mmCIF file of C-alpha atoms and ligand atoms in Angstrom:
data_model
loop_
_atom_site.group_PDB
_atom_site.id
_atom_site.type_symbol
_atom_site.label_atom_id
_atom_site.label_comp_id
_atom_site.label_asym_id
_atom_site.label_seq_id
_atom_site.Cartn_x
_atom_site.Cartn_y
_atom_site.Cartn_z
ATOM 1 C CA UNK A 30 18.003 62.363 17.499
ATOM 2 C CA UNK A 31 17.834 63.984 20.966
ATOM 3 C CA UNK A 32 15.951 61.843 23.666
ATOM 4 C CA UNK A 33 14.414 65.272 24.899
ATOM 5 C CA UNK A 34 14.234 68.885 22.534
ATOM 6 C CA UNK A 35 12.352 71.702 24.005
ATOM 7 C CA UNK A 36 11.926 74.851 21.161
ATOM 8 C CA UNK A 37 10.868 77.919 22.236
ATOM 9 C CA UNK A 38 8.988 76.581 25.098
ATOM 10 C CA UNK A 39 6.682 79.561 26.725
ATOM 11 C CA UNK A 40 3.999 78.309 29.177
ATOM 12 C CA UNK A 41 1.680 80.658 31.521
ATOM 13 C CA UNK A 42 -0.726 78.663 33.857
ATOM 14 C CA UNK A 43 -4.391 79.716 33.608
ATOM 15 C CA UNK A 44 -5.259 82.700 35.666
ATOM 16 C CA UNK A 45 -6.233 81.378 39.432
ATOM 17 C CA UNK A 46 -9.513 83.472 39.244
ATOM 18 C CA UNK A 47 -12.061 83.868 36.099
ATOM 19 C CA UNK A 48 -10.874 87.376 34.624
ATOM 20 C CA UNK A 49 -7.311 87.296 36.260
ATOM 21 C CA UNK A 50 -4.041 87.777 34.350
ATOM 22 C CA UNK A 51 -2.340 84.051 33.550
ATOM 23 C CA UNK A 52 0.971 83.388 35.546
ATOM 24 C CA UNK A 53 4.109 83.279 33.335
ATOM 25 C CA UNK A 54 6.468 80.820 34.097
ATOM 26 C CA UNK A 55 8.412 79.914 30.962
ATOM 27 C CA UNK A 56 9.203 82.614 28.479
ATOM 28 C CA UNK A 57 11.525 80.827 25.977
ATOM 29 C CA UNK A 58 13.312 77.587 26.969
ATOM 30 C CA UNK A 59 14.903 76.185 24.293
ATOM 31 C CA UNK A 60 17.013 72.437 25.165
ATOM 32 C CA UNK A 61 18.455 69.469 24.098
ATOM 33 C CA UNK A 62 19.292 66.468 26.165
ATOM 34 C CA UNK A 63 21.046 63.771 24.630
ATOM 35 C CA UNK A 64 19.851 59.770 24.658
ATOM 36 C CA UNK A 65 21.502 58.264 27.855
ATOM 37 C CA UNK A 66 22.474 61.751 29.026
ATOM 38 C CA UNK A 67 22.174 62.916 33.141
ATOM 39 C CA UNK A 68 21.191 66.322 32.865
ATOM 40 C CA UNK A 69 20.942 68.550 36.463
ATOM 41 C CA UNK A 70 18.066 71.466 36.521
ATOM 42 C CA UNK A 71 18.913 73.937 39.091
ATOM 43 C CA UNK A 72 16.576 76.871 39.920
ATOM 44 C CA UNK A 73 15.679 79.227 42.646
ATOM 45 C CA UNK A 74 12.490 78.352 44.434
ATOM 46 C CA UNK A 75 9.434 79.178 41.881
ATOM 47 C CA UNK A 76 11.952 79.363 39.023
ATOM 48 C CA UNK A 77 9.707 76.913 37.178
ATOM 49 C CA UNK A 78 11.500 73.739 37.400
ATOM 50 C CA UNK A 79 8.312 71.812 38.229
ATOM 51 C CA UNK A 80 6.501 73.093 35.574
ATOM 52 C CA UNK A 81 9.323 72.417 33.329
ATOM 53 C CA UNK A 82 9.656 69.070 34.480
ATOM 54 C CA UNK A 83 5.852 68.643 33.501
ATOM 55 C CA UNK A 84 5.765 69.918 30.628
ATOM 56 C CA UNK A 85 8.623 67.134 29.138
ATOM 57 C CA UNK A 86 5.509 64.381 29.884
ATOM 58 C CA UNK A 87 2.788 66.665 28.144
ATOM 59 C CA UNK A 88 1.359 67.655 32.113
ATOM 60 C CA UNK A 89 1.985 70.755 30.858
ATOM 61 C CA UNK A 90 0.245 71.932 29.254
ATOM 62 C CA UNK A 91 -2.179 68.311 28.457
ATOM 63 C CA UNK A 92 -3.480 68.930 32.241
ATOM 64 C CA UNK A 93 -2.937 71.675 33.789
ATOM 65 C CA UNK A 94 -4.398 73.888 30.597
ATOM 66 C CA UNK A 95 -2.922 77.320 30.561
ATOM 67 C CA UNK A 96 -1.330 79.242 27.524
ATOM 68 C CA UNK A 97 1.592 76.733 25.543
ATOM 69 C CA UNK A 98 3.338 78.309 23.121
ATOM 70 C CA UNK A 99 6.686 76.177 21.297
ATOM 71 C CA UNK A 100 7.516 72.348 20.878
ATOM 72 C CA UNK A 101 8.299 69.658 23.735
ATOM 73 C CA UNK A 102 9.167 66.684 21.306
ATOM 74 C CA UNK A 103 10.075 63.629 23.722
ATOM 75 C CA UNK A 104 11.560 60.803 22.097
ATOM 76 C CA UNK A 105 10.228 62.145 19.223
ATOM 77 C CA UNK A 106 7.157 62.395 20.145
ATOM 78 C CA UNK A 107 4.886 66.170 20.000
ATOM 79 C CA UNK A 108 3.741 66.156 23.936
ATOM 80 C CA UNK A 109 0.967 68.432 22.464
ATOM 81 C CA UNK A 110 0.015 65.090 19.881
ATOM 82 C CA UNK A 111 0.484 62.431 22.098
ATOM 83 C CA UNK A 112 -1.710 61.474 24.950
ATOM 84 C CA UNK A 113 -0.490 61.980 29.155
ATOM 85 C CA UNK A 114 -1.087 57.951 29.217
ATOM 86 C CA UNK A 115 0.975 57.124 26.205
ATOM 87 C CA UNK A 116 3.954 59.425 26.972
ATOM 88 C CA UNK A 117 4.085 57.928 30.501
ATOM 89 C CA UNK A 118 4.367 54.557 29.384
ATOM 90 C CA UNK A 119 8.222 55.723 28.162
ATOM 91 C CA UNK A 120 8.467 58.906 30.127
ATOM 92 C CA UNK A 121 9.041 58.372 33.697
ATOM 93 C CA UNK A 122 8.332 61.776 36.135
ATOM 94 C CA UNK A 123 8.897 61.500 39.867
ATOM 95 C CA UNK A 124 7.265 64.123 41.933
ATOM 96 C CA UNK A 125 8.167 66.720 43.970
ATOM 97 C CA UNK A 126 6.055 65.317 46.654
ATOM 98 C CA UNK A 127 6.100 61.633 46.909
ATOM 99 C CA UNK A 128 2.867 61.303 48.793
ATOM 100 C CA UNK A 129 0.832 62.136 45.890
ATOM 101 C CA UNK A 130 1.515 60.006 43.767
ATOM 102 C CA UNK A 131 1.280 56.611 46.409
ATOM 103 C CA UNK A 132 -2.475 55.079 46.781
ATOM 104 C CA UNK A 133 -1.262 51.337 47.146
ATOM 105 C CA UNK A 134 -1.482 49.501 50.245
ATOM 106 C CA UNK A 135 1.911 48.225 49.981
ATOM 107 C CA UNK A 136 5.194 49.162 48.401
ATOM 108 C CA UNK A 137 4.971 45.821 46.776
ATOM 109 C CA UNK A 138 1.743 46.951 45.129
ATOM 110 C CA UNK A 139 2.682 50.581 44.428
ATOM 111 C CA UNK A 140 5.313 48.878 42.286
ATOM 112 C CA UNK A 141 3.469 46.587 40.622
ATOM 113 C CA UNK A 142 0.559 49.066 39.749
ATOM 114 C CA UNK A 143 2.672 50.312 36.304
ATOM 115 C CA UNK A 144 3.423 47.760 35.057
ATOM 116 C CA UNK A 145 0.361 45.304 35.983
ATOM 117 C CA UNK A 146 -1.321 48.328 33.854
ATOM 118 C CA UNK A 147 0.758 47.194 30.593
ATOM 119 C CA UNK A 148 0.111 43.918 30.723
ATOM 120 C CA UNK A 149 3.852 42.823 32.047
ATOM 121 C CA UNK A 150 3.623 38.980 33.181
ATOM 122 C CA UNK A 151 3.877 38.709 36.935
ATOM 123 C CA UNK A 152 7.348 36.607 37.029
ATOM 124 C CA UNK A 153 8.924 39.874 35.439
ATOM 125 C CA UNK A 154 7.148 42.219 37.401
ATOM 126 C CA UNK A 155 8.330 40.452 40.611
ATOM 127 C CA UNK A 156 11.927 40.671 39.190
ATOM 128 C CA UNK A 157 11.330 44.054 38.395
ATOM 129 C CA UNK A 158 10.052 45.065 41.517
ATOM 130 C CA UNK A 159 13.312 43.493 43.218
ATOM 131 C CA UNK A 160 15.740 45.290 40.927
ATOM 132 C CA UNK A 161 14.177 48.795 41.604
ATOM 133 C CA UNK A 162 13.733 48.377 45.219
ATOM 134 C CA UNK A 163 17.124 47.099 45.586
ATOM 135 C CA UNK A 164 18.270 49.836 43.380
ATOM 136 C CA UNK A 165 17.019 52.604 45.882
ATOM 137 C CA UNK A 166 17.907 50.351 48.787
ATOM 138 C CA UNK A 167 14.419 50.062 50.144
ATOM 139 C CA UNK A 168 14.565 46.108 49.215
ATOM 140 C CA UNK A 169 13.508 44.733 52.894
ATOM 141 C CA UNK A 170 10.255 47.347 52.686
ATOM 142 C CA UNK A 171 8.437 45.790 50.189
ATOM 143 C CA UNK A 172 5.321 44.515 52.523
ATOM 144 C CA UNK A 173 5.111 47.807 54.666
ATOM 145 C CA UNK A 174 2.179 50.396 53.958
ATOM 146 C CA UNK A 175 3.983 53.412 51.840
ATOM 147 C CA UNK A 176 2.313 55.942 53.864
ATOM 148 C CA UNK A 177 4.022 54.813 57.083
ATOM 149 C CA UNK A 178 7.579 55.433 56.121
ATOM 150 C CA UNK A 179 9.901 58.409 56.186
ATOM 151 C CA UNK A 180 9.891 61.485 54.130
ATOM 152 C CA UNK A 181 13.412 59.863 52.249
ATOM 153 C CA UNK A 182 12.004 56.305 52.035
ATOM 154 C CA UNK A 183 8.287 57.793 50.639
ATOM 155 C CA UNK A 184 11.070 59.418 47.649
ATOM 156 C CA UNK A 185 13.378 56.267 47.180
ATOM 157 C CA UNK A 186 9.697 53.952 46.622
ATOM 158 C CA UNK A 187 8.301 56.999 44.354
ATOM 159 C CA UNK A 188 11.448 56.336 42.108
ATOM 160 C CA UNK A 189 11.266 52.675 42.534
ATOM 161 C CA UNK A 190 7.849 52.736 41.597
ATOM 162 C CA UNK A 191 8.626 54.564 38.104
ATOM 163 C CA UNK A 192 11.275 52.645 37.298
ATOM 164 C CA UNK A 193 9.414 49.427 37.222
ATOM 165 C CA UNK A 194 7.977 50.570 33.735
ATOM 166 C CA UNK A 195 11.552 50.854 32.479
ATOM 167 C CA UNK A 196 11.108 54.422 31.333
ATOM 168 C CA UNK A 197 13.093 55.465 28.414
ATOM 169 C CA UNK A 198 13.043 59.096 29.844
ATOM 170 C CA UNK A 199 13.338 59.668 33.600
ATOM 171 C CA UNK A 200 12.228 62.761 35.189
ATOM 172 C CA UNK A 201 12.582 63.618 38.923
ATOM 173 C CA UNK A 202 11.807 66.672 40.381
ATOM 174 C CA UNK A 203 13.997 67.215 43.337
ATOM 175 C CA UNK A 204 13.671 63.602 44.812
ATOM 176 C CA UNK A 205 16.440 64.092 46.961
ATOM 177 C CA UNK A 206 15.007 66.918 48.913
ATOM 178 C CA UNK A 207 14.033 64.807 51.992
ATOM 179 C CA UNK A 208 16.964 62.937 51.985
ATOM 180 C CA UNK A 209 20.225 62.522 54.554
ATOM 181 C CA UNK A 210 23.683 62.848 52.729
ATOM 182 C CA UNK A 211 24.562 59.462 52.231
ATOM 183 C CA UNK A 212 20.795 58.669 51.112
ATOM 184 C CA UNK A 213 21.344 61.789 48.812
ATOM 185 C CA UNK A 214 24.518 60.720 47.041
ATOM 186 C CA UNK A 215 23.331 56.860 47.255
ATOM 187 C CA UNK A 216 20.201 58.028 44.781
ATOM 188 C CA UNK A 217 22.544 60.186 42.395
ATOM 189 C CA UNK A 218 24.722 57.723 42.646
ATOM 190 C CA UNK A 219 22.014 55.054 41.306
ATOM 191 C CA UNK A 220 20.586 57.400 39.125
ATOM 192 C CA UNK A 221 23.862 58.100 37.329
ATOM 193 C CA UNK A 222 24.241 53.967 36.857
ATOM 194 C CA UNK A 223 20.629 54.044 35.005
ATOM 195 C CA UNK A 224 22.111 56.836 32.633
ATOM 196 C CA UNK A 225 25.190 54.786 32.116
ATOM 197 C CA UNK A 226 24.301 51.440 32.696
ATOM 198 C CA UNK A 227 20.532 51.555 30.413
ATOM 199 C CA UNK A 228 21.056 54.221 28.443
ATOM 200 C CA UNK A 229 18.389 55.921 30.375
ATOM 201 C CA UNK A 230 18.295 59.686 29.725
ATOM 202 C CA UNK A 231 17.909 61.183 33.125
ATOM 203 C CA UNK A 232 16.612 64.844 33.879
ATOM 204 C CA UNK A 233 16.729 65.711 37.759
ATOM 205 C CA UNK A 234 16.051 68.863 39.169
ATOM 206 C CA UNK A 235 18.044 69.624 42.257
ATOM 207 C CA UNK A 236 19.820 72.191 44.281
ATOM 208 C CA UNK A 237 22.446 69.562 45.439
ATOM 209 C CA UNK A 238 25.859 71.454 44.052
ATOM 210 C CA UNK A 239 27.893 68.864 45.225
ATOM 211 C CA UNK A 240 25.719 65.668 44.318
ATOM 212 C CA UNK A 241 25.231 67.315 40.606
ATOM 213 C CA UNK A 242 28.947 68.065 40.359
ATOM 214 C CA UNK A 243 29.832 64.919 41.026
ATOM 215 C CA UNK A 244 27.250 62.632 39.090
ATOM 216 C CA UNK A 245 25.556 64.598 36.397
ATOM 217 C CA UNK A 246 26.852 65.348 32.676
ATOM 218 C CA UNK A 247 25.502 68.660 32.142
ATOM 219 C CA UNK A 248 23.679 71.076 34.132
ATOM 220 C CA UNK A 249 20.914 73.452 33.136
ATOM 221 C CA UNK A 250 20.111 76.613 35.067
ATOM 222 C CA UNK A 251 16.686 78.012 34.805
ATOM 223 C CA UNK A 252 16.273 81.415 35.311
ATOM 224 C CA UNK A 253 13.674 84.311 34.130
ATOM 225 C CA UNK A 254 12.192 81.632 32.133
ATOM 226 C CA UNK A 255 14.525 80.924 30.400
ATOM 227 C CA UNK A 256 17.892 78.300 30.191
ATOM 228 C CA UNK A 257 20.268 80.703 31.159
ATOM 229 C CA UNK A 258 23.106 78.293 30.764
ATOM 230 C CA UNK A 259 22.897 74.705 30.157
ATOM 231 C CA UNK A 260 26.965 73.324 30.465
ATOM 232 C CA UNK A 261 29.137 70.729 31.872
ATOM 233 C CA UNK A 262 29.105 71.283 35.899
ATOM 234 C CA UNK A 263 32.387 72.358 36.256
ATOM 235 C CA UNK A 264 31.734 75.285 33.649
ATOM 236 C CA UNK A 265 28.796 76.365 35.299
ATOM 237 C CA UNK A 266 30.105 76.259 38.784
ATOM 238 C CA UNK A 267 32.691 78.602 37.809
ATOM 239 C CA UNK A 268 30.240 81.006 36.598
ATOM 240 C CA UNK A 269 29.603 83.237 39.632
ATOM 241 C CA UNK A 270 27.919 85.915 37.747
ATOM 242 C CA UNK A 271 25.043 83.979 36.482
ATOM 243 C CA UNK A 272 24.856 81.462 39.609
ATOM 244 C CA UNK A 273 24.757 84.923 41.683
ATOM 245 C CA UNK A 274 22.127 85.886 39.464
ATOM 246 C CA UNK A 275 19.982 83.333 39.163
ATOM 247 C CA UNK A 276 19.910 82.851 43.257
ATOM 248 C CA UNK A 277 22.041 79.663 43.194
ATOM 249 C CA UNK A 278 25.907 78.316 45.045
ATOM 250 C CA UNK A 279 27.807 76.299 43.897
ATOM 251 C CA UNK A 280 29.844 73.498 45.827
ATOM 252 C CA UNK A 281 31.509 74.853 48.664
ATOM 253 C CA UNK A 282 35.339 73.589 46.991
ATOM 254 C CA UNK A 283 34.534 75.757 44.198
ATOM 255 C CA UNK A 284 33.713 78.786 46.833
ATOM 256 C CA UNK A 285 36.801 78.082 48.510
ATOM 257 C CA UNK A 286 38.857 77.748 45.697
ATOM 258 C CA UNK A 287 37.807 81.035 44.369
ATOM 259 C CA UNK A 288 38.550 82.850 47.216
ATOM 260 C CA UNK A 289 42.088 81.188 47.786
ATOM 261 C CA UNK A 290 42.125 82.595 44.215
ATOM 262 C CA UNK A 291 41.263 85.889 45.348
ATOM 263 C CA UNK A 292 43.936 85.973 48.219
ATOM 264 C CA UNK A 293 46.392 83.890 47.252
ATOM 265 C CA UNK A 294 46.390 85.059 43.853
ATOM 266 C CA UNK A 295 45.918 81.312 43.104
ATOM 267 C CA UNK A 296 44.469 80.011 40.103
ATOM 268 C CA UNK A 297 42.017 76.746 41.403
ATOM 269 C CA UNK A 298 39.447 75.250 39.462
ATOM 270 C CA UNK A 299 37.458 72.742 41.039
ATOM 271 C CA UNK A 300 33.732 71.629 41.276
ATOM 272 C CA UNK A 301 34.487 68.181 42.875
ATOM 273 C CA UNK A 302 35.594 67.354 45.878
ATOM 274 C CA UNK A 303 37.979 65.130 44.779
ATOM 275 C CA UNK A 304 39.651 67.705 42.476
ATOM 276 C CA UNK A 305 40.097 70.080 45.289
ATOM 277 C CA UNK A 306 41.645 67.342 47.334
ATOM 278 C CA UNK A 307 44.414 66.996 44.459
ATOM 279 C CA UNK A 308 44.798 70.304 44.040
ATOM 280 C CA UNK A 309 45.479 71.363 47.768
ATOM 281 C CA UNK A 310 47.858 68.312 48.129
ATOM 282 C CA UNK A 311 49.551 69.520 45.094
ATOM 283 C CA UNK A 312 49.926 73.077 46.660
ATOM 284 C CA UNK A 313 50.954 71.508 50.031
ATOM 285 C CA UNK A 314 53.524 69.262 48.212
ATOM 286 C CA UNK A 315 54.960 72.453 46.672
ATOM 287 C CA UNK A 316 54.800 74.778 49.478
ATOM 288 C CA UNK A 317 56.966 72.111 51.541
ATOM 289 C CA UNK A 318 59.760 71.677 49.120
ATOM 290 C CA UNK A 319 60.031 75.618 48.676
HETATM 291 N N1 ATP B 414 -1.039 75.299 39.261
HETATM 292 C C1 ATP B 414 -0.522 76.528 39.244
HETATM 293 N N2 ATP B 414 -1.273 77.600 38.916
HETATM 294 C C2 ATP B 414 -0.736 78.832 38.875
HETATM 295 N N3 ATP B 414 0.552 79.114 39.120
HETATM 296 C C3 ATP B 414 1.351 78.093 39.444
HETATM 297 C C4 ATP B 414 0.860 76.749 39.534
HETATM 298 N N4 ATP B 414 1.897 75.950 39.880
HETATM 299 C C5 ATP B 414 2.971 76.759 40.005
HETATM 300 N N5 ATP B 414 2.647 78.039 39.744
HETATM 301 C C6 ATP B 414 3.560 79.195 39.752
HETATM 302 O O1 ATP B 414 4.552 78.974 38.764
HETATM 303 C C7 ATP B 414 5.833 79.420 39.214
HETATM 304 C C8 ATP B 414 6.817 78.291 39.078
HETATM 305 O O2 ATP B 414 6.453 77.238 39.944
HETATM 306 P P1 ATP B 414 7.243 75.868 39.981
HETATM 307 O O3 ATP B 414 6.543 75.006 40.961
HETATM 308 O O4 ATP B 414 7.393 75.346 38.600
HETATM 309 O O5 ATP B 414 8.663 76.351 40.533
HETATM 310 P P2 ATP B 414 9.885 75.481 41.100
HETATM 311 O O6 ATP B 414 11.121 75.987 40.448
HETATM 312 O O7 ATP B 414 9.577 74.049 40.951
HETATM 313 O O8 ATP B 414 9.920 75.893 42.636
HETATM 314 P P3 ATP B 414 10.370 74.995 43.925
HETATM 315 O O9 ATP B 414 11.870 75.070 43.982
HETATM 316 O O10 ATP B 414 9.761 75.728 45.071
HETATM 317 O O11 ATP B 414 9.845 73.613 43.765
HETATM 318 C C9 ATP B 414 5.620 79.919 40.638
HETATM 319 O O12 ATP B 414 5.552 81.319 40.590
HETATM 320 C C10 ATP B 414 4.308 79.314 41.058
HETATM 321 O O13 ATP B 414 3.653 80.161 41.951
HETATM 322 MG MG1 MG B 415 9.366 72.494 42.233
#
């Protein structure tokens, strides 16, 4: 059974003013992600990857109302049947924008507040609250207010704080966005070990080429409302017509590669950086000996 299977998902949100026309965001999104599976959602700004990410914990359409036409079954649960407060309990979603979601007075506390809520004994709860910080290497922050930190440390304690309820499902929605390089690749990085490691099935969207080619199993591109290609990364990357399309790049080695390709009549295929490193040294190795 699939952790995650959207059918025929079309969503419009309510119309902003009595008597105006609804806003269409999904037409027909149809996708399966597998148990354990990291699965990238890339999108051009207002492509409806928030909304998307919403509706796979029943906030869509359970809160924001609107017009909901198809199935969202999450770990095999109807998100239309099952309460917000239920799915959340096994359906992690990180926001967009960390600050809304904090209202403890310490990191400590925002990241106790889940699971204190199901009843989780204290002694695990501490040792919860140590994995996840230490996970998102925020562990030495733990007594600090959350609303004094950084833009990338508010996102690294917004993920720490969902993972203390050991969700099943985890959903972020761009949480690198605010984040350095290193602090970028560090949370993909740790993200990708939850897939791996717990069997957690991840869904992140994110416009981080690079970070998704390297970490992430499959990648999903949202466009006109619908998955417009949902493939491993380096299939996707190499798809210039529909990344073109759909307002997207891909990693710069694939760019360069393609247009060696195009003058050098060469025939490269790489989305990771370490594959174009091989590849050029290959070439180098060659062109030397000739
Ligand atoms: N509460 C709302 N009511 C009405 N329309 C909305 C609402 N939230 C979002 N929209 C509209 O839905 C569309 C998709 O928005 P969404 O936030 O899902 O896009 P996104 O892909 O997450 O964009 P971004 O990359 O900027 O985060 C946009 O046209 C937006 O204006
Ligand atoms: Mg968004």
């Amino acid at each position: 059974m699939p952790a995650i299977r959207l059918e025929h998902l079309y969503y419009a949100y309510p119309p902003p003013i009595p008597g105006g026309a609804p806003t269409t965001v999904l037409e027909d999104v149809s996708l399966e992600v597998a148990p354990g599976e990291f699965l990238s959602l890339m999108g051009a700004t207002g492509a409806g990857k928030t909304t998307l990410c919403m509706a796979m914990n029943g906030l869509v359409p359970r809160s924001t109302g609107g017009i909901f036409r198809g199935r969202a079954v999450i770990l095999g649960q109807d998100t239309r049947e099952t309460p917000v407060a239920q799915m959340a309990r096994r359906v992690g979603l990180v926001f967009q924008d960390p600050e809304s979601q904090f209202f403890s007075a310490t990191v400590e506390d925002e990241c106790a507040f889940g699971p204190e809520n199901l009843g989780v004994p204290p002694q695990e709860i501490a040792e919860r609250i140590t994995w996840a910080l230490d996970l998102v290497g925020m562990g030495s922050y733990a007594g600090r207010p959350p609303t004094h930190l950084s833009g990338g440390q508010k996102q690294r304690v917004a993920i720490a704080a969902v993972l203390t309820l050991l969700p099943e499902v985890l959903i972020l929605d761009e949480p690198t966005a605010s984040l350095d390089p290193v602090g970028q690749q560090e949370v993909f990085r740790a993200i990708g070990r939850l897939a791996r490691e717990r069997e957690m099935t991840i869904v992140m969207a994110s416009h981080d080429a690079e970070q998704i080619a390297e970490f992430s199993d499959r990648v999903a591109i949202l466009h006109g409302g619908r998955i417009a290609r949902c493939d491993a990364p380096g299939a996707v990357f190499e798809d210039a017509d529909l990344l073109d399309a759909a307002g997207l790049a891909p990693p710069e080695v694939t760019e360069v590669a393609r247009a060696l390709n195009r003058t050098h009549g060469d025939d490269l295929h790489v989305v990771r950086l370490e594959e174009a490193v091989a590849a050029l040294a290959e070439r180098l190795a060659g062109g030397t000996r000739q």
